[in-house]
Amino acid sequence: MKATQFKEYGEPNVLELVEIDEPHAGPGEIRIAVRAAGVNGIDWKVRSGHMREMMPLSLPAGSGLDAAGIVDEIGDGVDGIALGDAVFGTGTNTYAEHAVLGDWARKPDGLSFAEAAGFPVPVATAQRILDLVGVKAGQTVLISGAAGGVGSAAVQFARARGANVIGTASKANQRYVEELGAIPTTYDEGMVERVRALAPDGIDAALDIAGSGVIPELIELTGNASKVVSIADFTAGDHGAQVSSGGGDRRAALAEAARLFEAGQLRIPVANTFTLKDAPAAHAASQAGHIAGRTVIVID
């Protein structure tokens, strides 16, 4: 089958389209014929070598965690799913014609494969970090970096819980953040004063999605470092804030995403699509940032 791999760490151009053997579903897993694969920040961080100490790889290695497609193989111990079902979920080496998933949910009929492929890591991350700071109905949460995949999911998951949301984003993405259901503002100088004006009763929790060096400001706004969590700034712990890089109930998050989509409460639009052979360009687009929505690789 065709798949994307890299033989060495480096820039996006180390990604190559190669022919490799098809993977097979093990116990508790399913395999899908991939229709689309989501591109996440972790993908290019791994490829570049930034994560080599935390996530050592045996090279050559594939890329991709998220995908949507049609179930074509079911491992031992799996029930509630059938060959031919359309699903989305998280696995390994998903930039390929076939991929094995360890966590999945049924894809709602009205959700395209491309958009579904952009859901898994963002929705699982959003639910996990909202739980970490205990966001609930009636509270106000600040999301720093609200326009990307995780930010988009976090805004909508928080709104579904009944929370009020203020989201920071670039000037170009202010309307997008507002359409998601958040009160938008920019993240540049004067952010603390602007947020206080928008939330005179205070901020109950803050999520740092972008890793733009605003942890001290988020702590100042919440007045409680334990109510600040970052997925992108690993120095947050030095300030007493939380750092989250994994965990949570992925299957529950995927099922919740499907439910919210069907209820009209969740959408993460596809901003860019690429083919497998253009995976280097997909990584470059993701790495450049400031995208409202998701970057997705579509399999022909």
CSV table of C-alpha atoms in Angstrom, one decimal:
chain,number,residue,atom,x,y,z
A,1,MET,CA,0.0,0.0,0.0
A,2,LYS,CA,1.0,3.7,-0.3
A,3,ALA,CA,2.1,5.4,2.8
A,4,THR,CA,4.1,8.4,4.0
A,5,GLN,CA,7.3,7.8,5.9
A,6,PHE,CA,10.5,9.6,6.9
A,7,LYS,CA,13.9,8.0,7.1
A,8,GLU,CA,15.5,10.8,9.2
A,9,TYR,CA,14.4,13.7,11.3
A,10,GLY,CA,14.2,17.1,9.6
A,11,GLU,CA,12.2,19.6,7.6
A,12,PRO,CA,8.9,18.6,5.9
A,13,ASN,CA,10.8,17.4,2.8
A,14,VAL,CA,12.0,14.4,4.6
A,15,LEU,CA,8.5,12.9,4.2
A,16,GLU,CA,8.4,10.4,1.3
A,17,LEU,CA,5.6,8.5,-0.4
A,18,VAL,CA,6.5,4.8,-0.3
A,19,GLU,CA,5.1,1.3,-0.8
A,20,ILE,CA,4.9,-0.8,2.3
A,21,ASP,CA,3.1,-3.8,3.6
A,22,GLU,CA,-0.4,-3.3,4.9
A,23,PRO,CA,-0.9,-3.3,8.7
A,24,HIS,CA,-3.4,-5.6,10.4
A,25,ALA,CA,-5.7,-5.2,13.3
A,26,GLY,CA,-4.6,-6.8,16.6
A,27,PRO,CA,-6.7,-7.6,19.6
A,28,GLY,CA,-9.0,-4.7,20.5
A,29,GLU,CA,-8.2,-2.8,17.3
A,30,ILE,CA,-9.8,-2.2,13.9
A,31,ARG,CA,-8.3,-1.5,10.5
A,32,ILE,CA,-9.8,1.0,8.1
A,33,ALA,CA,-9.4,1.9,4.4
A,34,VAL,CA,-8.4,5.5,5.0
A,35,ARG,CA,-10.5,8.2,3.3
A,36,ALA,CA,-8.8,11.1,5.1
A,37,ALA,CA,-6.2,11.7,7.7
A,38,GLY,CA,-6.0,14.7,10.1
A,39,VAL,CA,-2.7,16.6,10.4
A,40,ASN,CA,-1.8,17.6,14.0
A,41,GLY,CA,0.9,19.6,15.5
A,42,ILE,CA,2.3,16.5,17.2
A,43,ASP,CA,2.9,15.0,13.7
A,44,TRP,CA,5.4,17.6,12.6
A,45,LYS,CA,7.0,17.9,16.0
A,46,VAL,CA,7.7,14.2,15.9
A,47,ARG,CA,9.0,14.4,12.3
A,48,SER,CA,11.3,17.3,13.0
A,49,GLY,CA,12.9,15.5,16.0
A,50,HIS,CA,11.6,17.8,18.7
A,51,MET,CA,10.0,14.9,20.4
A,52,ARG,CA,12.7,12.3,20.0
A,53,GLU,CA,13.5,12.1,23.7
A,54,MET,CA,9.9,11.8,24.8
A,55,MET,CA,8.8,9.6,21.8
A,56,PRO,CA,11.8,7.7,20.5
A,57,LEU,CA,11.2,6.1,17.1
A,58,SER,CA,12.8,3.3,15.0
A,59,LEU,CA,13.4,4.9,11.6
A,60,PRO,CA,12.0,4.8,9.0
A,61,ALA,CA,8.7,5.7,10.6
A,62,GLY,CA,5.2,6.7,9.4
A,63,SER,CA,3.3,9.7,10.4
A,64,GLY,CA,-0.2,10.6,11.5
A,65,LEU,CA,-2.5,9.7,14.4
A,66,ASP,CA,-6.0,10.7,13.2
A,67,ALA,CA,-8.1,9.2,10.4
A,68,ALA,CA,-11.6,8.5,9.1
A,69,GLY,CA,-12.5,5.7,6.8
A,70,ILE,CA,-14.3,2.3,6.2
A,71,VAL,CA,-13.7,-0.6,8.6
A,72,ASP,CA,-12.2,-3.5,6.6
A,73,GLU,CA,-10.6,-5.6,9.4
A,74,ILE,CA,-11.7,-6.3,13.0
A,75,GLY,CA,-9.4,-7.6,15.7
A,76,ASP,CA,-10.2,-10.1,18.3
A,77,GLY,CA,-12.3,-8.9,21.2
A,78,VAL,CA,-13.9,-6.1,19.3
A,79,ASP,CA,-17.7,-5.9,19.1
A,80,GLY,CA,-20.3,-3.3,18.3
A,81,ILE,CA,-18.7,-2.6,14.9
A,82,ALA,CA,-19.0,-4.3,11.5
A,83,LEU,CA,-17.1,-4.5,8.3
A,84,GLY,CA,-18.1,-1.6,6.1
A,85,ASP,CA,-19.0,0.8,8.9
A,86,ALA,CA,-17.8,4.4,8.6
A,87,VAL,CA,-15.7,5.5,11.6
A,88,PHE,CA,-13.2,8.1,12.7
A,89,GLY,CA,-10.6,7.7,15.4
A,90,THR,CA,-7.0,7.6,16.5
A,91,GLY,CA,-4.3,5.1,15.7
A,92,THR,CA,-0.8,5.0,14.2
A,93,ASN,CA,0.7,5.9,10.8
A,94,THR,CA,-2.6,7.2,9.4
A,95,TYR,CA,-1.1,8.9,6.4
A,96,ALA,CA,-1.6,5.7,4.4
A,97,GLU,CA,-4.2,3.8,2.4
A,98,HIS,CA,-4.9,1.5,5.4
A,99,ALA,CA,-4.4,2.3,9.1
A,100,VAL,CA,-5.0,0.5,12.4
A,101,LEU,CA,-7.1,2.4,15.0
A,102,GLY,CA,-7.1,1.8,18.7
A,103,ASP,CA,-9.9,4.3,19.6
A,104,TRP,CA,-12.9,5.1,17.3
A,105,ALA,CA,-16.5,6.1,17.0
A,106,ARG,CA,-19.1,5.8,14.3
A,107,LYS,CA,-19.0,8.6,11.8
A,108,PRO,CA,-22.4,10.5,11.7
A,109,ASP,CA,-23.9,10.3,8.2
A,110,GLY,CA,-23.8,14.1,7.7
A,111,LEU,CA,-20.2,14.4,8.7
A,112,SER,CA,-17.7,14.2,5.8
A,113,PHE,CA,-14.7,11.9,6.0
A,114,ALA,CA,-12.4,14.9,5.6
A,115,GLU,CA,-14.0,16.8,8.6
A,116,ALA,CA,-14.2,13.7,10.7
A,117,ALA,CA,-10.5,13.0,10.2
A,118,GLY,CA,-9.8,16.3,11.8
A,119,PHE,CA,-11.8,15.6,14.9
A,120,PRO,CA,-10.0,12.9,17.1
A,121,VAL,CA,-6.9,14.5,18.7
A,122,PRO,CA,-8.6,17.9,19.0
A,123,VAL,CA,-11.7,16.6,20.7
A,124,ALA,CA,-9.9,14.2,23.0
A,125,THR,CA,-7.5,16.9,24.0
A,126,ALA,CA,-10.2,19.5,24.5
A,127,GLN,CA,-12.3,17.2,26.7
A,128,ARG,CA,-9.2,16.2,28.7
A,129,ILE,CA,-8.0,19.7,29.5
A,130,LEU,CA,-11.5,21.0,30.3
A,131,ASP,CA,-11.8,18.2,32.8
A,132,LEU,CA,-8.4,19.0,34.3
A,133,VAL,CA,-9.5,22.5,35.3
A,134,GLY,CA,-13.1,21.5,36.0
A,135,VAL,CA,-14.9,23.7,33.6
A,136,LYS,CA,-18.7,23.6,34.2
A,137,ALA,CA,-21.9,25.5,33.5
A,138,GLY,CA,-22.0,29.1,34.4
A,139,GLN,CA,-18.2,29.5,34.5
A,140,THR,CA,-16.1,31.7,32.2
A,141,VAL,CA,-13.1,30.1,30.6
A,142,LEU,CA,-10.3,31.8,28.6
A,143,ILE,CA,-8.9,29.8,25.7
A,144,SER,CA,-5.6,31.1,24.4
A,145,GLY,CA,-5.3,29.9,20.7
A,146,ALA,CA,-9.0,29.4,20.0
A,147,ALA,CA,-8.9,29.2,16.2
A,148,GLY,CA,-6.9,26.0,15.6
A,149,GLY,CA,-8.2,22.4,15.8
A,150,VAL,CA,-7.9,21.9,19.6
A,151,GLY,CA,-9.0,25.5,20.3
A,152,SER,CA,-12.1,25.1,18.0
A,153,ALA,CA,-13.0,21.9,19.8
A,154,ALA,CA,-12.4,23.4,23.3
A,155,VAL,CA,-14.6,26.4,22.6
A,156,GLN,CA,-17.5,24.2,21.5
A,157,PHE,CA,-17.1,21.5,24.2
A,158,ALA,CA,-17.0,24.3,26.8
A,159,ARG,CA,-20.1,25.9,25.4
A,160,ALA,CA,-21.9,22.6,25.3
A,161,ARG,CA,-21.2,22.4,29.1
A,162,GLY,CA,-22.9,25.7,29.6
A,163,ALA,CA,-19.7,27.7,30.1
A,164,ASN,CA,-19.0,31.2,28.8
A,165,VAL,CA,-15.9,31.4,26.6
A,166,ILE,CA,-13.4,34.1,25.7
A,167,GLY,CA,-11.1,33.0,22.9
A,168,THR,CA,-7.8,34.7,21.7
A,169,ALA,CA,-6.8,34.5,18.1
A,170,SER,CA,-5.1,36.5,15.4
A,171,LYS,CA,-7.0,39.5,14.0
A,172,ALA,CA,-7.7,37.5,10.9
A,173,ASN,CA,-9.5,34.8,12.9
A,174,GLN,CA,-11.6,37.0,15.2
A,175,ARG,CA,-14.9,36.4,13.3
A,176,TYR,CA,-14.2,32.6,13.1
A,177,VAL,CA,-13.8,32.5,16.9
A,178,GLU,CA,-17.0,34.4,17.4
A,179,GLU,CA,-18.9,32.0,15.0
A,180,LEU,CA,-17.7,29.1,17.2
A,181,GLY,CA,-19.5,30.7,20.2
A,182,ALA,CA,-16.7,32.5,22.0
A,183,ILE,CA,-16.1,36.2,22.6
A,184,PRO,CA,-13.0,36.9,20.6
A,185,THR,CA,-10.0,39.1,21.4
A,186,THR,CA,-6.4,39.2,20.2
A,187,TYR,CA,-3.5,37.8,22.2
A,188,ASP,CA,-1.1,40.7,21.8
A,189,GLU,CA,-0.1,43.5,24.2
A,190,GLY,CA,-2.9,44.5,26.5
A,191,MET,CA,-4.6,41.1,26.6
A,192,VAL,CA,-5.1,41.1,30.4
A,193,GLU,CA,-6.9,44.4,30.3
A,194,ARG,CA,-9.0,43.4,27.4
A,195,VAL,CA,-10.1,40.1,28.9
A,196,ARG,CA,-10.9,41.8,32.3
A,197,ALA,CA,-13.1,44.3,30.4
A,198,LEU,CA,-14.9,41.4,28.6
A,199,ALA,CA,-15.2,39.3,31.9
A,200,PRO,CA,-15.7,41.8,34.8
A,201,ASP,CA,-16.7,38.9,37.1
A,202,GLY,CA,-13.4,37.2,36.4
A,203,ILE,CA,-12.0,34.1,34.7
A,204,ASP,CA,-12.6,30.7,36.3
A,205,ALA,CA,-10.1,28.7,34.2
A,206,ALA,CA,-7.7,29.2,31.3
A,207,LEU,CA,-6.5,26.9,28.6
A,208,ASP,CA,-3.2,27.6,26.8
A,209,ILE,CA,-3.4,25.9,23.4
A,210,ALA,CA,-0.9,28.0,21.4
A,211,GLY,CA,2.1,28.0,23.7
A,212,SER,CA,2.7,31.7,23.1
A,213,GLY,CA,4.3,32.5,26.4
A,214,VAL,CA,1.2,33.8,28.2
A,215,ILE,CA,1.1,31.5,31.3
A,216,PRO,CA,1.9,34.4,33.7
A,217,GLU,CA,-0.9,36.4,32.2
A,218,LEU,CA,-3.4,33.5,32.4
A,219,ILE,CA,-2.5,32.9,36.1
A,220,GLU,CA,-3.0,36.6,36.7
A,221,LEU,CA,-6.4,36.5,35.2
A,222,THR,CA,-7.6,33.4,37.0
A,223,GLY,CA,-5.8,34.2,40.3
A,224,ASN,CA,-5.1,30.5,40.7
A,225,ALA,CA,-2.3,28.7,38.9
A,226,SER,CA,-4.0,25.3,39.3
A,227,LYS,CA,-6.9,26.5,37.1
A,228,VAL,CA,-4.4,27.1,34.2
A,229,VAL,CA,-3.4,24.2,31.9
A,230,SER,CA,-1.2,24.2,28.8
A,231,ILE,CA,-0.7,21.6,26.1
A,232,ALA,CA,2.0,23.6,24.3
A,233,ASP,CA,4.2,25.3,26.9
A,234,PHE,CA,6.2,22.8,28.9
A,235,THR,CA,7.5,25.6,31.2
A,236,ALA,CA,4.0,26.1,32.6
A,237,GLY,CA,4.8,23.9,35.5
A,238,ASP,CA,7.5,26.3,36.6
A,239,HIS,CA,4.8,28.8,37.3
A,240,GLY,CA,2.6,26.3,39.1
A,241,ALA,CA,0.2,25.7,36.2
A,242,GLN,CA,-0.7,22.3,34.8
A,243,VAL,CA,0.9,20.7,31.7
A,244,SER,CA,-1.1,18.1,29.9
A,245,SER,CA,0.3,15.9,27.1
A,246,GLY,CA,-1.9,12.8,27.1
A,247,GLY,CA,-4.4,10.6,28.9
A,248,GLY,CA,-8.2,10.9,29.2
A,249,ASP,CA,-10.9,8.7,27.8
A,250,ARG,CA,-10.5,9.0,24.1
A,251,ARG,CA,-13.4,6.8,23.1
A,252,ALA,CA,-15.7,8.8,25.3
A,253,ALA,CA,-14.5,12.0,23.7
A,254,LEU,CA,-15.0,10.7,20.2
A,255,ALA,CA,-18.5,9.5,21.1
A,256,GLU,CA,-19.3,12.9,22.6
A,257,ALA,CA,-18.0,14.6,19.4
A,258,ALA,CA,-20.3,12.5,17.3
A,259,ARG,CA,-23.2,13.4,19.6
A,260,LEU,CA,-22.5,17.1,19.5
A,261,PHE,CA,-22.1,17.1,15.8
A,262,GLU,CA,-25.5,15.5,15.3
A,263,ALA,CA,-27.0,18.0,17.8
A,264,GLY,CA,-25.5,20.9,15.7
A,265,GLN,CA,-23.1,21.9,18.5
A,266,LEU,CA,-19.8,20.9,17.0
A,267,ARG,CA,-18.0,21.7,13.7
A,268,ILE,CA,-14.3,21.9,13.0
A,269,PRO,CA,-14.1,23.1,9.4
A,270,VAL,CA,-11.4,21.8,7.0
A,271,ALA,CA,-9.2,24.7,6.1
A,272,ASN,CA,-6.7,22.9,3.8
A,273,THR,CA,-6.7,19.6,2.0
A,274,PHE,CA,-3.7,17.8,0.6
A,275,THR,CA,-3.0,14.4,-1.1
A,276,LEU,CA,-0.6,11.8,0.3
A,277,LYS,CA,2.2,12.8,-2.0
A,278,ASP,CA,1.8,16.4,-0.8
A,279,ALA,CA,2.2,15.5,2.9
A,280,PRO,CA,5.3,17.7,3.1
A,281,ALA,CA,3.2,20.7,2.2
A,282,ALA,CA,0.5,19.6,4.7
A,283,HIS,CA,3.1,19.6,7.5
A,284,ALA,CA,4.5,23.0,6.4
A,285,ALA,CA,1.0,24.5,6.5
A,286,SER,CA,0.3,23.0,10.0
A,287,GLN,CA,3.7,24.2,11.2
A,288,ALA,CA,3.1,27.7,9.9
A,289,GLY,CA,0.0,28.0,12.2
A,290,HIS,CA,-2.7,30.7,12.2
A,291,ILE,CA,-5.1,28.4,10.4
A,292,ALA,CA,-8.8,28.6,11.3
A,293,GLY,CA,-9.8,24.9,11.2
A,294,ARG,CA,-8.0,21.8,10.3
A,295,THR,CA,-5.4,20.6,7.8
A,296,VAL,CA,-6.4,17.2,6.3
A,297,ILE,CA,-4.8,14.7,3.9
A,298,VAL,CA,-7.4,13.1,1.6
A,299,ILE,CA,-6.8,9.7,0.2
A,300,ASP,CA,-7.9,9.2,-3.4
